[in-house]
XYZ file of C-alpha atoms in Angstrom:
656
model
C 43.781 79.372 117.897
C 46.047 82.177 116.695
C 46.266 83.187 113.046
C 49.856 81.992 112.943
C 48.840 78.524 114.272
C 46.069 78.314 111.641
C 48.555 79.010 108.907
C 50.844 76.276 110.219
C 48.149 73.491 109.981
C 48.374 72.966 106.171
C 52.100 72.491 106.550
C 51.663 69.951 109.369
C 49.431 67.621 107.279
C 52.144 66.470 104.814
C 54.547 66.087 107.683
C 52.004 63.944 109.618
C 51.292 61.789 106.539
C 55.010 61.315 106.015
C 55.426 60.119 109.580
C 52.474 57.688 109.141
C 53.994 56.326 105.965
C 57.355 55.835 107.685
C 55.674 54.162 110.625
C 53.552 51.761 108.460
C 56.597 50.995 106.335
C 58.668 50.249 109.427
C 55.897 47.979 110.752
C 55.727 45.953 107.540
C 59.484 45.681 107.396
C 59.662 44.426 110.970
C 56.676 42.083 110.441
C 58.308 40.630 107.334
C 61.522 40.117 109.225
C 59.661 38.262 112.027
C 57.873 36.035 109.505
C 61.174 35.206 107.842
C 62.677 34.259 111.183
C 59.741 31.958 111.945
C 59.931 30.433 108.464
C 63.599 29.568 108.806
C 63.032 28.120 112.286
C 60.011 26.106 111.246
C 61.588 24.706 108.076
C 64.635 23.733 110.068
C 62.493 21.810 112.551
C 60.546 20.258 109.701
C 63.717 18.923 108.114
C 64.885 17.504 111.427
C 61.559 15.831 112.008
C 61.597 14.448 108.433
C 64.902 12.755 109.142
C 63.543 11.447 112.437
C 60.431 9.929 110.877
C 62.455 8.011 108.323
C 64.789 6.794 111.084
C 62.148 5.548 113.578
C 59.589 4.358 110.982
C 61.313 2.307 108.290
C 57.901 1.314 106.898
C 56.938 4.909 106.254
C 57.275 4.379 102.482
C 54.569 1.728 102.481
C 52.330 3.888 104.583
C 52.749 6.901 102.272
C 52.159 4.770 99.205
C 49.077 3.189 100.816
C 50.478 -0.321 100.784
C 50.484 -0.809 104.543
C 49.635 0.743 107.869
C 51.911 1.605 110.703
C 51.715 -0.733 113.604
C 50.619 0.676 116.923
C 54.143 0.593 118.339
C 55.533 2.718 115.529
C 52.635 5.087 115.867
C 53.291 5.416 119.575
C 56.981 5.946 118.852
C 56.245 8.707 116.338
C 53.895 10.447 118.718
C 56.314 10.012 121.630
C 59.271 11.473 119.744
C 57.425 14.547 118.488
C 59.297 17.515 119.863
C 57.336 19.657 122.280
C 57.409 22.694 119.998
C 55.715 20.710 117.119
C 51.983 21.019 117.522
C 51.146 18.398 114.859
C 52.332 17.109 111.538
C 50.844 15.532 108.445
C 52.184 13.362 105.603
C 50.991 13.550 101.972
C 51.845 11.212 99.136
C 53.256 12.303 95.806
C 49.800 13.074 94.545
C 49.055 15.424 97.408
C 46.609 13.074 99.209
C 46.745 13.033 103.022
C 48.123 9.723 104.294
C 48.942 10.465 107.935
C 47.854 13.004 110.547
C 49.554 12.925 113.927
C 46.293 14.015 115.543
C 44.664 10.700 114.451
C 45.479 7.326 115.893
C 45.611 5.459 112.601
C 46.626 6.133 109.016
C 44.015 7.631 106.687
C 42.172 4.662 105.226
C 40.185 6.432 102.514
C 40.792 4.980 99.070
C 43.352 6.916 97.101
C 40.919 7.811 94.387
C 38.498 9.240 97.033
C 40.931 11.143 99.240
C 41.112 14.878 98.544
C 44.259 16.311 96.986
C 45.923 19.108 98.968
C 46.961 21.905 96.590
C 49.815 23.137 98.721
C 51.279 19.645 98.956
C 51.031 19.306 95.233
C 52.779 22.632 94.665
C 55.693 21.558 96.897
C 56.308 18.566 94.618
C 55.542 20.328 91.380
C 57.572 23.489 91.947
C 60.151 21.928 94.261
C 59.635 24.871 96.634
C 58.702 24.818 100.289
C 55.417 26.308 101.433
C 55.157 28.393 104.586
C 52.264 30.199 106.266
C 51.013 31.232 109.685
C 47.845 30.004 111.303
C 45.925 30.504 114.510
C 44.458 27.512 116.413
C 41.966 27.783 119.269
C 42.813 25.465 122.113
C 41.284 25.580 125.594
C 40.075 29.139 125.221
C 43.555 30.141 124.172
C 44.706 31.103 120.719
C 47.746 29.228 119.640
C 49.876 30.757 116.854
C 51.208 28.107 114.490
C 53.955 28.350 111.920
C 53.343 25.760 109.206
C 56.002 24.507 106.770
C 55.574 21.948 104.017
C 58.717 20.281 102.726
C 59.506 17.252 100.557
C 59.751 13.963 102.451
C 62.797 12.074 101.277
C 63.335 8.369 101.813
C 66.431 6.563 100.564
C 67.475 9.457 98.278
C 64.099 9.872 96.651
C 61.029 11.930 97.402
C 58.094 9.815 98.528
C 55.745 12.581 99.662
C 55.332 15.841 101.495
C 55.739 16.507 105.164
C 53.675 19.316 106.755
C 54.916 20.412 110.181
C 52.979 22.884 112.394
C 55.200 24.452 115.054
C 53.779 26.227 118.062
C 55.446 29.678 117.854
C 53.192 31.502 120.289
C 55.980 32.254 122.744
C 58.458 33.095 120.022
C 55.903 35.344 118.275
C 55.200 37.146 121.541
C 58.927 37.701 122.132
C 59.442 38.923 118.565
C 56.362 41.148 118.829
C 57.866 42.774 121.928
C 61.055 43.348 120.008
C 59.001 44.631 117.075
C 57.241 47.260 119.210
C 60.534 48.259 120.765
C 62.105 48.691 117.340
C 59.079 50.609 116.147
C 59.263 52.834 119.170
C 62.938 53.481 118.533
C 62.266 54.170 114.855
C 59.499 56.565 115.748
C 61.774 58.228 118.282
C 64.479 58.623 115.683
C 61.953 59.918 113.165
C 60.639 62.360 115.716
C 64.086 63.561 116.654
C 65.491 63.564 113.110
C 62.470 64.746 111.135
C 59.277 65.410 113.046
C 60.684 67.676 115.758
C 62.812 69.724 113.331
C 59.829 69.761 111.012
C 57.571 71.115 113.697
C 60.162 73.706 114.664
C 60.629 74.549 111.021
C 56.906 74.980 110.529
C 56.726 77.160 113.597
C 59.442 79.286 112.110
C 57.901 79.139 108.670
C 54.710 80.429 110.281
C 56.711 83.532 111.061
C 58.128 83.881 107.553
C 55.539 86.349 106.435
C 56.123 88.429 109.565
C 59.923 88.142 109.196
C 59.748 88.932 105.495
C 57.769 92.046 106.280
C 60.226 92.984 108.984
C 63.164 92.290 106.692
C 61.603 94.547 104.109
C 61.199 97.202 106.747
C 64.793 96.742 107.845
C 65.855 97.235 104.235
C 64.032 100.553 104.176
C 64.038 101.856 107.715
C 66.434 102.303 110.603
C 65.543 99.772 113.321
C 66.300 102.103 116.236
C 64.584 105.343 115.155
C 62.056 104.129 112.571
C 63.364 106.623 110.012
C 64.638 105.827 106.561
C 68.087 104.301 106.242
C 70.768 105.576 103.881
C 69.864 103.413 100.899
C 66.136 104.154 101.086
C 66.818 107.861 101.614
C 68.964 107.903 98.457
C 66.117 106.392 96.473
C 63.675 108.944 97.843
C 66.075 111.740 97.068
C 66.566 110.566 93.490
C 62.809 110.353 93.040
C 62.294 113.834 94.418
C 65.086 115.204 92.268
C 63.402 113.786 89.160
C 60.034 115.247 90.100
C 61.559 118.615 91.019
C 63.471 118.798 87.730
C 60.273 118.296 85.711
C 58.540 121.084 87.638
C 61.450 123.482 87.607
C 61.791 123.316 91.382
C 64.585 122.541 93.796
C 65.478 119.900 96.388
C 67.729 120.464 99.399
C 69.654 117.934 101.489
C 70.455 118.683 105.102
C 73.050 116.525 106.839
C 72.875 116.744 110.629
C 75.542 115.613 113.064
C 74.722 115.596 116.802
C 77.373 117.462 118.757
C 78.841 115.829 121.890
C 76.716 112.711 121.340
C 79.727 110.416 121.542
C 80.636 111.822 124.950
C 77.149 111.085 126.226
C 77.223 107.584 124.723
C 80.627 106.794 126.277
C 79.959 108.258 129.713
C 76.313 107.305 130.231
C 76.102 104.093 128.290
C 74.573 102.893 125.029
C 71.041 102.655 126.473
C 71.018 106.413 127.178
C 72.644 106.986 123.759
C 69.933 104.992 121.989
C 67.201 106.848 123.893
C 68.808 110.111 122.931
C 68.852 109.136 119.232
C 65.180 108.220 119.376
C 64.269 111.532 120.979
C 66.358 113.458 118.497
C 64.637 111.617 115.657
C 61.200 112.396 117.085
C 62.108 116.045 117.469
C 63.279 116.248 113.876
C 60.145 114.453 112.709
C 57.871 116.924 114.513
C 59.927 119.765 113.082
C 59.784 118.538 109.519
C 56.505 116.615 109.648
C 57.108 113.924 106.989
C 58.992 110.916 108.351
C 59.536 109.463 104.858
C 61.920 112.307 104.130
C 63.940 111.943 107.342
C 66.740 109.385 107.591
C 69.358 108.184 110.049
C 72.456 107.573 108.012
C 74.328 105.851 110.820
C 75.715 106.653 114.239
C 74.534 110.166 115.222
C 74.128 111.488 111.682
C 70.743 112.279 110.239
C 69.562 113.623 106.849
C 66.501 115.555 105.675
C 65.238 115.763 102.123
C 63.470 119.089 101.578
C 61.712 119.051 98.187
C 59.509 121.292 96.076
C 60.338 124.883 96.848
C 61.203 127.929 94.773
C 62.531 130.490 97.271
C 65.636 128.363 97.738
C 67.683 130.442 100.103
C 64.929 131.387 102.540
C 63.317 127.949 102.699
C 66.563 126.029 103.143
C 68.191 128.446 105.570
C 65.003 128.688 107.638
C 64.776 124.867 108.048
C 68.490 124.597 108.784
C 68.304 127.194 111.550
C 65.165 125.548 112.976
C 67.002 122.216 113.196
C 70.040 123.697 114.957
C 67.783 125.619 117.332
C 65.646 122.548 118.138
C 68.699 120.357 118.782
C 70.206 122.958 121.112
C 67.336 122.488 123.551
C 68.044 119.968 126.328
C 66.741 116.422 126.237
C 65.265 114.925 129.373
C 65.964 111.205 129.886
C 64.623 110.018 133.218
C 65.846 112.454 135.832
C 68.751 113.632 133.674
C 68.789 116.655 131.435
C 71.237 116.230 128.557
C 72.519 119.028 126.365
C 74.085 118.162 123.016
C 73.307 120.375 120.023
C 73.840 119.787 116.328
C 75.931 120.879 113.356
C 74.288 121.025 109.941
C 75.479 121.300 106.357
C 73.087 121.693 103.468
C 73.184 121.732 99.675
C 70.614 122.592 97.006
C 69.795 121.358 93.579
C 70.560 122.068 90.836
C 73.189 124.643 91.900
C 75.171 122.295 94.179
C 74.344 119.018 92.465
C 71.867 117.357 90.153
C 72.084 113.822 91.505
C 71.686 112.324 94.976
C 75.381 111.502 95.240
C 76.396 115.034 94.200
C 74.062 116.618 96.756
C 75.229 114.219 99.459
C 78.836 115.088 98.776
C 78.150 118.835 98.769
C 76.163 118.658 102.011
C 78.860 116.522 103.631
C 81.486 119.154 102.721
C 79.269 121.834 104.249
C 78.805 119.718 107.375
C 82.566 119.348 107.787
C 82.900 123.092 107.544
C 80.177 123.599 110.171
C 82.061 121.323 112.548
C 85.341 123.058 111.809
C 83.785 126.404 112.639
C 82.991 125.287 116.165
C 79.844 123.212 115.869
C 76.320 124.257 116.821
C 75.738 126.003 113.509
C 74.421 125.490 109.977
C 76.553 126.053 106.865
C 75.503 126.175 103.255
C 77.709 124.572 100.640
C 79.979 126.867 98.675
C 82.331 125.973 95.807
C 85.212 127.417 97.805
C 84.728 124.530 100.256
C 85.164 122.077 97.411
C 88.399 123.775 96.442
C 89.592 123.579 100.023
C 88.590 119.944 100.316
C 90.399 119.097 97.117
C 93.452 120.899 98.431
C 93.299 118.814 101.599
C 93.061 115.611 99.585
C 96.048 116.722 97.551
C 97.967 117.290 100.791
C 97.005 113.847 102.030
C 98.254 112.249 98.830
C 101.414 114.296 98.960
C 102.095 113.272 102.570
C 101.661 109.588 101.799
C 103.848 109.883 98.698
C 106.577 111.813 100.565
C 106.571 109.237 103.392
C 106.979 106.331 101.011
C 109.592 108.007 98.768
C 111.604 109.973 101.327
C 110.142 113.163 99.905
C 110.337 115.303 103.043
C 113.042 117.864 103.629
C 114.458 119.411 106.773
C 115.298 123.065 107.128
C 117.293 124.405 110.056
C 116.801 127.821 111.645
C 119.641 129.024 113.932
C 119.155 130.483 117.391
C 121.778 132.607 119.201
C 122.710 133.657 122.672
C 121.657 137.292 122.738
C 124.356 138.563 125.126
C 127.316 137.229 123.143
C 125.855 136.599 119.686
C 127.200 133.041 119.741
C 125.404 130.329 117.755
C 123.831 127.799 120.151
C 122.035 125.495 117.801
C 119.350 124.995 115.172
C 115.673 124.236 115.196
C 114.756 121.447 112.751
C 111.730 122.429 110.649
C 109.893 119.978 108.398
C 109.240 121.062 104.809
C 106.956 119.598 102.129
C 106.533 120.655 98.540
C 103.625 120.098 96.134
C 103.880 118.473 92.728
C 105.159 121.664 91.155
C 107.846 122.035 93.814
C 106.115 124.888 95.597
C 106.351 124.745 99.418
C 103.247 123.748 101.446
C 102.893 125.587 104.740
C 103.403 123.430 107.842
C 100.246 125.063 109.248
C 98.419 123.212 106.472
C 100.069 119.822 106.241
C 100.875 119.150 109.933
C 97.162 119.160 111.000
C 96.316 116.914 108.034
C 99.108 114.481 109.017
C 97.694 114.402 112.526
C 94.142 113.776 111.321
C 95.070 110.882 109.050
C 97.404 109.241 111.544
C 100.723 109.743 109.738
C 102.255 112.154 112.271
C 103.798 109.321 114.237
C 105.829 108.007 111.278
C 106.663 111.479 110.054
C 107.766 112.623 113.502
C 109.987 109.584 113.911
C 111.642 110.402 110.558
C 112.188 114.019 111.588
C 113.742 112.966 114.881
C 116.121 110.499 113.298
C 117.208 112.820 110.479
C 117.719 115.753 112.891
C 119.893 113.689 115.233
C 121.849 112.158 112.360
C 122.562 115.629 110.956
C 123.391 117.266 114.289
C 125.764 114.429 115.216
C 128.182 115.896 112.637
C 128.037 119.435 114.061
C 130.386 120.889 116.655
C 129.661 119.325 120.040
C 128.471 122.531 121.702
C 125.549 122.954 119.231
C 122.028 121.783 120.030
C 119.319 120.582 117.650
C 115.716 121.368 118.621
C 112.904 119.106 117.363
C 109.197 119.834 117.597
C 106.920 117.064 118.896
C 103.207 116.859 118.047
C 100.870 115.809 120.855
C 99.647 113.057 118.536
C 103.120 111.468 118.570
C 102.738 110.645 122.235
C 99.654 108.619 121.393
C 101.244 106.723 118.519
C 104.672 106.028 120.016
C 106.410 105.305 123.258
C 108.418 108.570 123.081
C 111.147 107.696 125.604
C 111.777 104.425 123.786
C 111.752 106.132 120.396
C 114.203 108.810 121.497
C 116.510 106.245 123.132
C 116.613 104.103 119.971
C 117.201 107.168 117.803
C 120.099 108.434 119.897
C 121.631 104.955 119.885
C 121.340 104.594 116.085
C 122.716 108.057 115.292
C 125.350 108.248 118.053
C 123.918 111.597 119.162
C 124.612 112.856 122.675
C 121.305 113.212 124.562
C 122.412 116.512 126.054
C 122.540 118.018 122.539
C 118.889 117.160 121.809
C 116.125 119.544 122.718
C 112.468 118.486 122.366
C 109.829 121.164 121.974
C 106.234 120.503 123.142
C 103.163 122.761 123.214
C 100.770 123.402 126.035
C 98.003 121.403 124.274
C 100.013 118.258 124.988
C 99.695 118.805 128.728
C 95.912 118.864 128.789
C 95.137 115.349 127.502
C 96.594 112.987 130.108
C 98.701 114.863 132.648
C 99.971 111.857 134.588
C 101.011 109.900 131.489
C 102.705 112.873 129.831
C 104.468 113.852 133.055
C 105.848 110.349 133.409
C 107.176 110.306 129.811
C 108.705 113.757 130.061
C 110.514 112.750 133.233
C 111.888 109.679 131.494
C 113.194 111.894 128.679
C 114.636 114.333 131.162
C 116.399 111.463 132.947
C 118.039 110.478 129.689
C 119.664 113.921 129.498
C 117.345 115.389 126.830
C 116.247 119.030 127.267
C 112.523 119.858 127.237
C 111.259 123.231 125.910
C 107.717 124.608 126.209
C 106.939 126.132 122.783
C 104.546 128.996 121.980
C 104.462 130.121 125.599
C 102.046 132.970 126.180
C 99.354 131.666 123.828
C 96.718 129.049 124.410
C 96.194 127.999 128.013
C 99.467 129.214 129.606
C 98.789 127.785 133.033
C 101.607 128.459 135.464
C 100.866 125.116 137.135
C 102.470 123.415 134.124
C 105.800 125.084 134.975
C 105.699 123.569 138.447
C 104.602 120.094 137.357
C 106.705 119.477 134.272
C 110.547 119.376 134.060
C 111.046 122.121 131.479
C 114.456 123.575 130.688
C 113.367 126.389 128.378
C 110.382 128.620 127.535
C 109.969 129.720 123.931
C 107.989 132.984 123.799
C 105.592 133.121 120.884
C 106.422 135.490 118.036
C 103.101 137.371 118.459
C 104.761 139.370 121.255
C 107.269 140.848 118.795
C 104.781 143.023 116.846
C 104.717 146.073 119.221
C 107.785 145.210 121.278
C 109.687 148.261 120.001
C 107.027 150.639 121.301
C 107.822 152.215 124.690
C 105.309 151.165 127.331
C 103.792 148.423 125.186
C 101.987 145.572 126.856
C 104.157 143.055 125.003
C 107.268 144.520 126.636
C 105.687 144.313 130.048
C 104.557 140.717 129.525
C 107.974 139.702 128.204
C 109.616 141.328 131.195
C 107.368 139.241 133.499
C 108.062 136.036 131.562
C 111.827 136.616 131.735
C 111.626 137.295 135.455
C 109.586 134.126 135.925
C 112.147 132.133 134.013
C 114.921 133.423 136.191
C 113.009 132.338 139.301
C 112.354 128.887 137.877
C 115.856 128.587 136.417
C 114.505 128.364 132.867
C 116.132 129.656 129.705
C 113.981 132.104 127.725
C 113.997 132.041 123.910
C 112.272 134.769 121.935
C 110.961 133.686 118.519
C 110.153 135.861 115.543
C 112.856 138.502 116.065
C 112.992 140.449 112.780
C 114.673 143.785 113.645
C 117.637 145.064 115.538
C 115.324 147.228 117.665
C 113.475 144.141 118.844
C 116.804 142.497 119.588
C 117.926 145.509 121.695
C 114.748 145.423 123.732
C 115.159 141.697 124.352
C 118.752 142.285 125.327
C 117.659 144.927 127.798
C 115.110 142.532 129.266
C 117.909 140.008 129.844
C 116.409 137.406 127.496
C 118.673 134.395 126.986
C 118.248 133.232 123.391
C 116.821 134.730 120.195
C 115.589 133.267 116.948
C 114.079 134.936 113.878
C 114.669 136.361 110.400
C 116.963 139.037 111.858
C 119.383 136.270 112.865
C 118.754 133.773 110.139
C 115.956 132.274 108.100
C 115.254 128.550 107.937
C 117.885 127.119 105.629
C 118.562 123.912 103.782
C 121.229 121.518 104.946
C 123.655 122.751 102.298
C 123.518 126.271 103.780
C 123.987 125.110 107.352
C 127.711 124.486 106.702
C 128.240 128.138 105.703
C 126.498 129.299 108.914
C 128.623 126.997 110.983
C 131.799 128.245 109.291
C 130.753 131.863 109.847
C 130.064 131.125 113.517
C 133.510 129.577 113.923
C 135.152 132.593 112.313
C 133.281 134.963 114.620
C 134.248 133.080 117.741
C 138.007 132.943 116.944
C 138.755 136.649 117.604
C 136.785 136.478 120.817
C 138.732 133.434 121.856
C 142.114 135.058 121.051
C 141.065 138.195 122.954
C 140.091 136.137 125.948
C 143.425 134.320 125.928
C 145.280 137.625 125.707
């Protein structure tokens, strides 16, 4: 017998006794019910027979009182009319003396003062209450079960004696016993189903309580998959180590580790491989560090190490951090597969970076974010400058949410011109955001944050609508150019958004130019191509922004329906130098544009010399500080007026 089964036995005893008590109780209840049924039946027959005796034997009073005897004919009549179910009957006088027994052939002739007094008969008369009991009678090697009832014998409205009737209830008792056992069986079945079976199952489960309690305790402390500490237990260990280190004048370090490319493995190869990889990574860290109680899996693919009791802080912490990154960079073999992931690590030390567990966690988490931002596969120590940067990011997040809810964004417009004629061709809409003090926040800072926190979709929709609404009031030959973030294509159905915006603002689709970057084209080529073609079909122009940086694959120019290439401003730095590489590259880009029937816009033009070079290269459009800085909406009107004044002489000259 197993130990668990032995532990269950004490619990089964009370349950077994309870079932026995229920069974015995049910038996007595059923037996009492059967007896009551027989009593009612027997007393009913006794009353009927009492009435019959008085009817067929008018002299019964004299017989009971001992004054006369029944003649033989009456005796025969009484015996002949006894129902078959009545085994025998007896008559007692008012004193309880037996005066007639149907089993004898003559009345009892003993003197009254000699005849014995029957106590039960006396009690019937004294207490005016019927007497009932069961008896067994042996007859021809067969036991007959009798139900005996004693009732008052009434004659002419007065009681003259007591009548005892014994009814043969053997058949009835047998039938009721069968019903009794059936009822008991049903009761036991119900008890078993309702109590005993659940009780047994409960006891089997309760036999596991100690095991489950131990496992629950372990689950409260340890990660079920890797066997390492969980976050809560690790925090307690860290607090304890911090207290001990503080008393000894020593330090504690926290290393937060994030497995690089783990999610890709988990998604492409399945969770089973992912779980196996996490176990192997945990074992590798354990072997590296040696003490499992200071290693934790915080969740997902993030681990933590508590490194206590050291004095040479920098060397000890940096050495362990580098060992972790180096160990995680080695491939993992799972079955026949060799998987390469790597790890990023951020670490913080006490008391310099924090004196409590939460402070060290926060500092190490900031350092881990910096390690991932630097390209992963490296370890980074916490620095206060990171905290400043993180706080600045949080401020930007708050500012973005506030601006979105209070219409706190602003649009600036930078003009672009046709280089050959100097005519204004349109404006590029540029989103602007200010901090609490009204100082501008660079788009290079707040646009990535908006993309990360998922607000770029709403912000981009606002920019599109405001740009179209503003441009709808300009002269009809001017175009407005709006930048689209790749994230907007994930959050919105761009063709539908543009269609609704044009309808609401009354803007002509041919006057809208949408700028996209090459990074958009990498994610889902088929989907993006389909949406760009829908936009193109609506009449909207599509421009490829920042051309010449990033990926710059010529295949994009064949696949996608671009109308314009915008050359990045980095080519403007040495453009004025004769024989510069930038001039040669720009010459090639312009020639490519001519072949593909694409307009070429040069950004970042700041000097007249740069403009002359671009003019000589036959560039189409120019944009930059030399032609006009981004301006607020109030200044756009002055630029439009100036453009109109400049075009009037040319128009008059052309008419002449």
